[in-house]
Amino acid sequence: MGSVTATAAPSARPHVILLIRTFAAIVGSGFRRYSTYRQATVAGVATNTVFGILRCYVLLAVAGEAGTAAGYDRAQLVTFVWAGQGLLAVVLLWRWTELSDRIRTGEIVADLLRPVHPVTSYLAADLGRAGYAGLARMVPPLLVGPLLFEVHLPARWSTVAFFGCSVLLAVVVSFGCRYLVNATAYWLGDARGPLLLWTLCSAVLAGLAFPLRFLPEWLYVPLWLLTPFPSLLQAPLDVLVERDSPAIQAGLVGVQLCWAVLLLAGCRWVQRRAERRLVVHGG
């Protein structure tokens, strides 16, 4: 028994290393792919900056003379807005229809023939995209905001670590949601209807239009725990502005982690069912 165990471990190690290298290579290709869209990046930064200024004045007006709104002070509201404008491109709530387009045209068959699982491949490419967006689309708004408004800077070093983990998990949660919405094309043939519904729901329920804590507690707490939407933007932004204690910050990241695991498992389950459907239809 000892000899079997001794020989099994080394044989598994090269396979794991190969998987890691393949995943890293796809992440790198996703980064390089989106770094070629330089004009779109500049246009996106300009648009986010303009909307950031408008949203700041709206939320500052909500705070009014009291200087606070739903527990956020003026500086926290400003940071919430500008970080949200930068995160919007990193998390990428909308405009991702690559999977549904390939399903509709039949090109998805080529993805199924590759040695890497489609969920793993698309996730790696999306992480590369998010990495580029973090540098090119998130940093500029974070630099412009302090030039125009008073912002909140993290007072605890733990906030930086929590925020980094929260952003990464937000990207994974967003990918899982987008993949599932796109995968409806396996059954519907065209995913434009589900994509439109996803756009409407995510814009309101993710914390983009306004902080979800503006809502009554009996509404936003179930929304936070029972849906993945607050994990997309609201959670990382609340972590950054230090709206809560470190224990609650860790709890917010924990909720995101749960949703990330559930959604990735759901993606693989849906993909498996979809492949069976393709075989039944002669795909």
GROMACS .gro file of N, CA and C in nm, residues 106-248:
model
  429
  106GLY      N    1  -2.352   2.820  -3.344
  106GLY     CA    2  -2.300   2.684  -3.349
  106GLY      C    3  -2.152   2.673  -3.324
  107GLU      N    4  -2.084   2.788  -3.306
  107GLU     CA    5  -1.940   2.786  -3.281
  107GLU      C    6  -1.905   2.726  -3.145
  108ILE      N    7  -2.005   2.711  -3.059
  108ILE     CA    8  -1.979   2.653  -2.926
  108ILE      C    9  -1.926   2.511  -2.937
  109VAL      N   10  -1.953   2.444  -3.049
  109VAL     CA   11  -1.904   2.307  -3.067
  109VAL      C   12  -1.751   2.304  -3.060
  110ALA      N   13  -1.686   2.407  -3.112
  110ALA     CA   14  -1.540   2.413  -3.105
  110ALA      C   15  -1.492   2.423  -2.961
  111ASP      N   16  -1.567   2.494  -2.877
  111ASP     CA   17  -1.531   2.503  -2.735
  111ASP      C   18  -1.541   2.368  -2.666
  112LEU      N   19  -1.641   2.289  -2.705
  112LEU     CA   20  -1.661   2.159  -2.642
  112LEU      C   21  -1.553   2.059  -2.681
  113LEU      N   22  -1.487   2.082  -2.793
  113LEU     CA   23  -1.381   1.992  -2.838
  113LEU      C   24  -1.246   2.021  -2.773
  114ARG      N   25  -1.235   2.133  -2.705
  114ARG     CA   26  -1.108   2.169  -2.643
  114ARG      C   27  -1.088   2.092  -2.514
  115PRO      N   28  -0.962   2.073  -2.474
  115PRO     CA   29  -0.934   1.992  -2.354
  115PRO      C   30  -0.971   2.062  -2.223
  116VAL      N   31  -0.994   2.193  -2.226
  116VAL     CA   32  -1.029   2.268  -2.106
  116VAL      C   33  -1.180   2.285  -2.101
  117HIS      N   34  -1.239   2.262  -1.983
  117HIS     CA   35  -1.383   2.276  -1.967
  117HIS      C   36  -1.426   2.419  -2.002
  118PRO      N   37  -1.540   2.436  -2.072
  118PRO     CA   38  -1.583   2.571  -2.112
  118PRO      C   39  -1.595   2.668  -1.995
  119VAL      N   40  -1.647   2.624  -1.882
  119VAL     CA   41  -1.660   2.714  -1.767
  119VAL      C   42  -1.523   2.762  -1.720
  120THR      N   43  -1.429   2.669  -1.712
  120THR     CA   44  -1.293   2.705  -1.670
  120THR      C   45  -1.227   2.800  -1.769
  121SER      N   46  -1.244   2.771  -1.897
  121SER     CA   47  -1.182   2.853  -2.001
  121SER      C   48  -1.237   2.995  -2.001
  122TYR      N   49  -1.369   3.008  -1.997
  122TYR     CA   50  -1.430   3.141  -1.999
  122TYR      C   51  -1.400   3.217  -1.870
  123LEU      N   52  -1.395   3.147  -1.757
  123LEU     CA   53  -1.362   3.213  -1.631
  123LEU      C   54  -1.220   3.269  -1.634
  124ALA      N   55  -1.126   3.190  -1.683
  124ALA     CA   56  -0.987   3.237  -1.690
  124ALA      C   57  -0.975   3.359  -1.780
  125ALA      N   58  -1.041   3.355  -1.895
  125ALA     CA   59  -1.037   3.470  -1.985
  125ALA      C   60  -1.100   3.593  -1.920
  126ASP      N   61  -1.207   3.572  -1.843
  126ASP     CA   62  -1.273   3.685  -1.778
  126ASP      C   63  -1.188   3.743  -1.667
  127LEU      N   64  -1.112   3.660  -1.597
  127LEU     CA   65  -1.021   3.711  -1.496
  127LEU      C   66  -0.910   3.796  -1.560
  128GLY      N   67  -0.863   3.755  -1.678
  128GLY     CA   68  -0.765   3.836  -1.750
  128GLY      C   69  -0.823   3.969  -1.791
  129ARG      N   70  -0.947   3.968  -1.840
  129ARG     CA   71  -1.016   4.092  -1.875
  129ARG      C   72  -1.030   4.184  -1.754
  130ALA      N   73  -1.069   4.125  -1.640
  130ALA     CA   74  -1.087   4.203  -1.519
  130ALA      C   75  -0.954   4.263  -1.471
  131GLY      N   76  -0.846   4.187  -1.489
  131GLY     CA   77  -0.715   4.240  -1.450
  131GLY      C   78  -0.677   4.363  -1.530
  132TYR      N   79  -0.703   4.359  -1.660
  132TYR     CA   80  -0.674   4.477  -1.742
  132TYR      C   81  -0.766   4.593  -1.705
  133ALA      N   82  -0.895   4.563  -1.683
  133ALA     CA   83  -0.989   4.668  -1.647
  133ALA      C   84  -0.952   4.731  -1.514
  134GLY      N   85  -0.898   4.651  -1.421
  134GLY     CA   86  -0.858   4.706  -1.293
  134GLY      C   87  -0.749   4.811  -1.308
  135LEU      N   88  -0.659   4.790  -1.402
  135LEU     CA   89  -0.551   4.886  -1.424
  135LEU      C   90  -0.596   5.005  -1.509
  136ALA      N   91  -0.669   4.977  -1.617
  136ALA     CA   92  -0.700   5.082  -1.714
  136ALA      C   93  -0.831   5.155  -1.687
  137ARG      N   94  -0.925   5.089  -1.618
  137ARG     CA   95  -1.057   5.151  -1.600
  137ARG      C   96  -1.089   5.187  -1.455
  138MET      N   97  -1.027   5.119  -1.360
  138MET     CA   98  -1.058   5.147  -1.220
  138MET      C   99  -0.966   5.252  -1.160
  139VAL      N  100  -0.837   5.249  -1.197
  139VAL     CA  101  -0.742   5.342  -1.138
  139VAL      C  102  -0.774   5.488  -1.173
  140PRO      N  103  -0.805   5.522  -1.301
  140PRO     CA  104  -0.833   5.664  -1.332
  140PRO      C  105  -0.944   5.727  -1.249
  141PRO      N  106  -1.063   5.665  -1.233
  141PRO     CA  107  -1.164   5.728  -1.148
  141PRO      C  108  -1.119   5.746  -1.004
  142LEU      N  109  -1.041   5.651  -0.952
  142LEU     CA  110  -0.992   5.664  -0.815
  142LEU      C  111  -0.892   5.779  -0.801
  143LEU      N  112  -0.828   5.816  -0.911
  143LEU     CA  113  -0.736   5.930  -0.907
  143LEU      C  114  -0.807   6.063  -0.930
  144VAL      N  115  -0.913   6.061  -1.011
  144VAL     CA  116  -0.987   6.184  -1.041
  144VAL      C  117  -1.072   6.227  -0.923
  145GLY      N  118  -1.136   6.131  -0.855
  145GLY     CA  119  -1.226   6.162  -0.745
  145GLY      C  120  -1.166   6.253  -0.639
  146PRO      N  121  -1.046   6.221  -0.585
  146PRO     CA  122  -0.988   6.307  -0.481
  146PRO      C  123  -0.953   6.447  -0.529
  147LEU      N  124  -0.939   6.467  -0.660
  147LEU     CA  125  -0.909   6.600  -0.712
  147LEU      C  126  -1.030   6.692  -0.707
  148LEU      N  127  -1.150   6.635  -0.704
  148LEU     CA  128  -1.272   6.714  -0.712
  148LEU      C  129  -1.353   6.714  -0.582
  149PHE      N  130  -1.340   6.606  -0.502
  149PHE     CA  131  -1.421   6.592  -0.382
  149PHE      C  132  -1.336   6.539  -0.268
  150GLU      N  133  -1.387   6.555  -0.148
  150GLU     CA  134  -1.324   6.495  -0.032
  150GLU      C  135  -1.364   6.348  -0.025
  151VAL      N  136  -1.267   6.258  -0.018
  151VAL     CA  137  -1.294   6.115  -0.022
  151VAL      C  138  -1.257   6.051   0.112
  152HIS      N  139  -1.305   5.930   0.129
  152HIS     CA  140  -1.274   5.852   0.249
  152HIS      C  141  -1.160   5.756   0.216
  153LEU      N  142  -1.052   5.764   0.291
  153LEU     CA  143  -0.940   5.673   0.276
  153LEU      C  144  -0.947   5.565   0.385
  154PRO      N  145  -0.918   5.441   0.352
  154PRO     CA  146  -0.926   5.334   0.453
  154PRO      C  147  -0.839   5.364   0.574
  155ALA      N  148  -0.898   5.345   0.691
  155ALA     CA  149  -0.825   5.369   0.816
  155ALA      C  150  -0.766   5.241   0.873
  156ARG      N  151  -0.802   5.126   0.818
  156ARG     CA  152  -0.753   4.997   0.867
  156ARG      C  153  -0.684   4.923   0.753
  157TRP      N  154  -0.567   4.864   0.783
  157TRP     CA  155  -0.495   4.788   0.681
  157TRP      C  156  -0.574   4.664   0.638
  158SER      N  157  -0.654   4.610   0.729
  158SER     CA  158  -0.733   4.493   0.694
  158SER      C  159  -0.834   4.524   0.584
  159THR      N  160  -0.874   4.650   0.575
  159THR     CA  161  -0.970   4.688   0.471
  159THR      C  162  -0.913   4.665   0.332
  160VAL      N  163  -0.784   4.692   0.315
  160VAL     CA  164  -0.721   4.673   0.184
  160VAL      C  165  -0.726   4.527   0.143
  161ALA      N  166  -0.696   4.436   0.236
  161ALA     CA  167  -0.700   4.293   0.206
  161ALA      C  168  -0.843   4.247   0.179
  162PHE      N  169  -0.936   4.292   0.263
  162PHE     CA  170  -1.076   4.255   0.243
  162PHE      C  171  -1.127   4.306   0.108
  163PHE      N  172  -1.087   4.427   0.073
  163PHE     CA  173  -1.135   4.486  -0.053
  163PHE      C  174  -1.081   4.409  -0.173
  164GLY      N  175  -0.952   4.372  -0.169
  164GLY     CA  176  -0.896   4.294  -0.280
  164GLY      C  177  -0.967   4.162  -0.298
  165CYS      N  178  -0.991   4.091  -0.188
  165CYS     CA  179  -1.064   3.963  -0.195
  165CYS      C  180  -1.206   3.985  -0.243
  166SER      N  181  -1.268   4.093  -0.197
  166SER     CA  182  -1.407   4.121  -0.233
  166SER      C  183  -1.420   4.151  -0.382
  167VAL      N  184  -1.326   4.226  -0.438
  167VAL     CA  185  -1.330   4.257  -0.581
  167VAL      C  186  -1.313   4.130  -0.663
  168LEU      N  187  -1.218   4.046  -0.626
  168LEU     CA  188  -1.196   3.920  -0.698
  168LEU      C  189  -1.322   3.834  -0.695
  169LEU      N  190  -1.384   3.822  -0.579
  169LEU     CA  191  -1.505   3.741  -0.567
  169LEU      C  192  -1.621   3.805  -0.643
  170ALA      N  193  -1.626   3.938  -0.647
  170ALA     CA  194  -1.731   4.006  -0.724
  170ALA      C  195  -1.719   3.973  -0.872
  171VAL      N  196  -1.596   3.965  -0.922
  171VAL     CA  197  -1.576   3.928  -1.064
  171VAL      C  198  -1.623   3.786  -1.089
  172VAL      N  199  -1.592   3.694  -0.997
  172VAL     CA  200  -1.633   3.554  -1.013
  172VAL      C  201  -1.785   3.542  -1.006
  173VAL      N  202  -1.847   3.613  -0.911
  173VAL     CA  203  -1.993   3.609  -0.899
  173VAL      C  204  -2.058   3.665  -1.026
  174SER      N  205  -2.005   3.776  -1.075
  174SER     CA  206  -2.058   3.835  -1.198
  174SER      C  207  -2.044   3.739  -1.315
  175PHE      N  208  -1.927   3.675  -1.325
  175PHE     CA  209  -1.907   3.578  -1.433
  175PHE      C  210  -2.009   3.465  -1.424
  176GLY      N  211  -2.030   3.413  -1.304
  176GLY     CA  212  -2.125   3.304  -1.287
  176GLY      C  213  -2.265   3.344  -1.331
  177CYS      N  214  -2.307   3.464  -1.292
  177CYS     CA  215  -2.440   3.512  -1.332
  177CYS      C  216  -2.448   3.529  -1.483
  178ARG      N  217  -2.346   3.593  -1.541
  178ARG     CA  218  -2.349   3.616  -1.686
  178ARG      C  219  -2.345   3.486  -1.765
  179TYR      N  220  -2.268   3.390  -1.715
  179TYR     CA  221  -2.260   3.261  -1.784
  179TYR      C  222  -2.396   3.191  -1.784
  180LEU      N  223  -2.463   3.192  -1.669
  180LEU     CA  224  -2.592   3.126  -1.660
  180LEU      C  225  -2.695   3.195  -1.749
  181VAL      N  226  -2.692   3.327  -1.751
  181VAL     CA  227  -2.787   3.400  -1.837
  181VAL      C  228  -2.759   3.370  -1.984
  182ASN      N  229  -2.632   3.372  -2.023
  182ASN     CA  230  -2.597   3.340  -2.161
  182ASN      C  231  -2.633   3.196  -2.197
  183ALA      N  232  -2.620   3.105  -2.099
  183ALA     CA  233  -2.645   2.963  -2.126
  183ALA      C  234  -2.791   2.934  -2.157
  184THR      N  235  -2.881   3.028  -2.128
  184THR     CA  236  -3.021   3.005  -2.163
  184THR      C  237  -3.039   2.991  -2.313
  185ALA      N  238  -2.939   3.036  -2.389
  185ALA     CA  239  -2.946   3.023  -2.536
  185ALA      C  240  -2.943   2.877  -2.579
  186TYR      N  241  -2.892   2.788  -2.494
  186TYR     CA  242  -2.895   2.645  -2.527
  186TYR      C  243  -3.039   2.597  -2.546
  187TRP      N  244  -3.131   2.655  -2.470
  187TRP     CA  245  -3.270   2.611  -2.475
  187TRP      C  246  -3.359   2.709  -2.554
  188LEU      N  247  -3.325   2.838  -2.548
  188LEU     CA  248  -3.410   2.939  -2.613
  188LEU      C  249  -3.363   2.972  -2.755
  189GLY      N  250  -3.238   2.944  -2.783
  189GLY     CA  251  -3.184   2.978  -2.913
  189GLY      C  252  -3.136   3.122  -2.920
  190ASP      N  253  -3.196   3.210  -2.844
  190ASP     CA  254  -3.158   3.352  -2.841
  190ASP      C  255  -3.174   3.400  -2.698
  191ALA      N  256  -3.068   3.455  -2.641
  191ALA     CA  257  -3.069   3.493  -2.499
  191ALA      C  258  -3.094   3.641  -2.478
  192ARG      N  259  -3.143   3.712  -2.579
  192ARG     CA  260  -3.160   3.857  -2.562
  192ARG      C  261  -3.262   3.891  -2.455
  193GLY      N  262  -3.368   3.813  -2.442
  193GLY     CA  263  -3.468   3.838  -2.339
  193GLY      C  264  -3.411   3.824  -2.199
  194PRO      N  265  -3.350   3.709  -2.165
  194PRO     CA  266  -3.286   3.697  -2.033
  194PRO      C  267  -3.176   3.800  -2.010
  195LEU      N  268  -3.101   3.836  -2.114
  195LEU     CA  269  -2.996   3.937  -2.098
  195LEU      C  270  -3.055   4.073  -2.063
  196LEU      N  271  -3.166   4.108  -2.124
  196LEU     CA  272  -3.231   4.235  -2.093
  196LEU      C  273  -3.281   4.236  -1.949
  197LEU      N  274  -3.340   4.125  -1.905
  197LEU     CA  275  -3.387   4.115  -1.767
  197LEU      C  276  -3.270   4.124  -1.670
  198TRP      N  277  -3.159   4.060  -1.702
  198TRP     CA  278  -3.039   4.066  -1.619
  198TRP      C  279  -2.987   4.210  -1.609
  199THR      N  280  -2.988   4.283  -1.720
  199THR     CA  281  -2.941   4.421  -1.720
  199THR      C  282  -3.025   4.507  -1.628
  200LEU      N  283  -3.156   4.493  -1.636
  200LEU     CA  284  -3.245   4.573  -1.552
  200LEU      C  285  -3.227   4.540  -1.404
  201CYS      N  286  -3.222   4.412  -1.371
  201CYS     CA  287  -3.212   4.371  -1.231
  201CYS      C  288  -3.077   4.410  -1.170
  202SER      N  289  -2.969   4.386  -1.243
  202SER     CA  290  -2.837   4.413  -1.188
  202SER      C  291  -2.813   4.562  -1.171
  203ALA      N  292  -2.871   4.645  -1.257
  203ALA     CA  293  -2.850   4.789  -1.245
  203ALA      C  294  -2.911   4.843  -1.117
  204VAL      N  295  -3.021   4.786  -1.073
  204VAL     CA  296  -3.091   4.836  -0.954
  204VAL      C  297  -3.048   4.763  -0.828
  205LEU      N  298  -3.033   4.631  -0.836
  205LEU     CA  299  -3.013   4.549  -0.716
  205LEU      C  300  -2.867   4.527  -0.679
  206ALA      N  301  -2.774   4.572  -0.761
  206ALA     CA  302  -2.632   4.552  -0.731
  206ALA      C  303  -2.572   4.668  -0.652
  207GLY      N  304  -2.645   4.778  -0.638
  207GLY     CA  305  -2.593   4.893  -0.567
  207GLY      C  306  -2.535   4.998  -0.659
  208LEU      N  307  -2.561   4.989  -0.789
  208LEU     CA  308  -2.508   5.086  -0.883
  208LEU      C  309  -2.590   5.214  -0.882
  209ALA      N  310  -2.722   5.203  -0.889
  209ALA     CA  311  -2.807   5.321  -0.894
  209ALA      C  312  -2.802   5.399  -0.762
  210PHE      N  313  -2.798   5.327  -0.650
  210PHE     CA  314  -2.792   5.389  -0.518
  210PHE      C  315  -2.746   5.281  -0.419
  211PRO      N  316  -2.686   5.321  -0.307
  211PRO     CA  317  -2.649   5.222  -0.206
  211PRO      C  318  -2.772   5.147  -0.155
  212LEU      N  319  -2.763   5.017  -0.149
  212LEU     CA  320  -2.879   4.936  -0.110
  212LEU      C  321  -2.921   4.963   0.034
  213ARG      N  322  -2.833   5.020   0.115
  213ARG     CA  323  -2.870   5.050   0.253
  213ARG      C  324  -2.962   5.170   0.263
  214PHE      N  325  -2.989   5.234   0.152
  214PHE     CA  326  -3.095   5.335   0.150
  214PHE      C  327  -3.232   5.269   0.165
  215LEU      N  328  -3.240   5.139   0.135
  215LEU     CA  329  -3.365   5.065   0.147
  215LEU      C  330  -3.390   5.028   0.292
  216PRO      N  331  -3.515   4.994   0.328
  216PRO     CA  332  -3.542   4.947   0.464
  216PRO      C  333  -3.465   4.819   0.495
  217GLU      N  334  -3.430   4.800   0.621
  217GLU     CA  335  -3.350   4.684   0.660
  217GLU      C  336  -3.421   4.553   0.629
  218TRP      N  337  -3.556   4.549   0.644
  218TRP     CA  338  -3.628   4.426   0.618
  218TRP      C  339  -3.624   4.388   0.470
  219LEU      N  340  -3.583   4.483   0.385
  219LEU     CA  341  -3.576   4.455   0.242
  219LEU      C  342  -3.435   4.425   0.196
  220TYR      N  343  -3.337   4.505   0.241
  220TYR     CA  344  -3.203   4.485   0.186
  220TYR      C  345  -3.130   4.366   0.248
  221VAL      N  346  -3.163   4.328   0.371
  221VAL     CA  347  -3.096   4.211   0.432
  221VAL      C  348  -3.132   4.082   0.359
  222PRO      N  349  -3.262   4.052   0.335
  222PRO     CA  350  -3.294   3.932   0.254
  222PRO      C  351  -3.238   3.941   0.112
  223LEU      N  352  -3.239   4.063   0.057
  223LEU     CA  353  -3.183   4.080  -0.076
  223LEU      C  354  -3.035   4.045  -0.078
  224TRP      N  355  -2.965   4.081   0.029
  224TRP     CA  356  -2.821   4.054   0.037
  224TRP      C  357  -2.793   3.905   0.054
  225LEU      N  358  -2.874   3.838   0.133
  225LEU     CA  359  -2.846   3.698   0.164
  225LEU      C  360  -2.904   3.600   0.063
  226LEU      N  361  -3.016   3.636  -0.001
  226LEU     CA  362  -3.087   3.542  -0.087
  226LEU      C  363  -3.063   3.564  -0.235
  227THR      N  364  -2.995   3.669  -0.273
  227THR     CA  365  -2.966   3.694  -0.414
  227THR      C  366  -2.818   3.729  -0.428
  228PRO      N  367  -2.759   3.706  -0.545
  228PRO     CA  368  -2.617   3.738  -0.564
  228PRO      C  369  -2.593   3.884  -0.601
  229PHE      N  370  -2.697   3.962  -0.622
  229PHE     CA  371  -2.679   4.098  -0.676
  229PHE      C  372  -2.595   4.188  -0.586
  230PRO      N  373  -2.619   4.196  -0.453
  230PRO     CA  374  -2.535   4.284  -0.372
  230PRO      C  375  -2.388   4.244  -0.370
  231SER      N  376  -2.358   4.118  -0.398
  231SER     CA  377  -2.219   4.073  -0.400
  231SER      C  378  -2.143   4.126  -0.521
  232LEU      N  379  -2.213   4.186  -0.616
  232LEU     CA  380  -2.148   4.234  -0.737
  232LEU      C  381  -2.078   4.369  -0.715
  233LEU      N  382  -2.147   4.463  -0.651
  233LEU     CA  383  -2.090   4.596  -0.630
  233LEU      C  384  -2.104   4.644  -0.485
  234GLN      N  385  -2.222   4.624  -0.427
  234GLN     CA  386  -2.248   4.678  -0.295
  234GLN      C  387  -2.149   4.626  -0.191
  235ALA      N  388  -2.121   4.498  -0.192
  235ALA     CA  389  -2.031   4.439  -0.091
  235ALA      C  390  -1.890   4.498  -0.099
  236PRO      N  391  -1.823   4.496  -0.215
  236PRO     CA  392  -1.687   4.553  -0.216
  236PRO      C  393  -1.685   4.702  -0.184
  237LEU      N  394  -1.789   4.775  -0.223
  237LEU     CA  395  -1.791   4.919  -0.195
  237LEU      C  396  -1.812   4.945  -0.046
  238ASP      N  397  -1.899   4.868   0.018
  238ASP     CA  398  -1.918   4.883   0.162
  238ASP      C  399  -1.791   4.845   0.238
  239VAL      N  400  -1.720   4.745   0.189
  239VAL     CA  401  -1.593   4.708   0.252
  239VAL      C  402  -1.493   4.822   0.240
  240LEU      N  403  -1.486   4.886   0.124
  240LEU     CA  404  -1.388   4.991   0.099
  240LEU      C  405  -1.414   5.115   0.184
  241VAL      N  406  -1.539   5.155   0.194
  241VAL     CA  407  -1.571   5.278   0.269
  241VAL      C  408  -1.578   5.253   0.419
  242GLU      N  409  -1.554   5.129   0.461
  242GLU     CA  410  -1.552   5.093   0.603
  242GLU      C  411  -1.683   5.131   0.671
  243ARG      N  412  -1.791   5.091   0.604
  243ARG     CA  413  -1.924   5.115   0.658
  243ARG      C  414  -1.949   5.034   0.785
  244ASP      N  415  -1.875   4.924   0.802
  244ASP     CA  416  -1.898   4.833   0.914
  244ASP      C  417  -1.766   4.797   0.980
  245SER      N  418  -1.776   4.718   1.086
  245SER     CA  419  -1.659   4.670   1.160
  245SER      C  420  -1.586   4.563   1.079
  246PRO      N  421  -1.460   4.531   1.114
  246PRO     CA  422  -1.388   4.426   1.042
  246PRO      C  423  -1.460   4.292   1.042
  247ALA      N  424  -1.531   4.260   1.150
  247ALA     CA  425  -1.603   4.132   1.156
  247ALA      C  426  -1.713   4.128   1.050
  248ILE      N  427  -1.786   4.238   1.036
  248ILE     CA  428  -1.892   4.242   0.935
  248ILE      C  429  -1.832   4.246   0.795
   0.00000   0.00000   0.00000
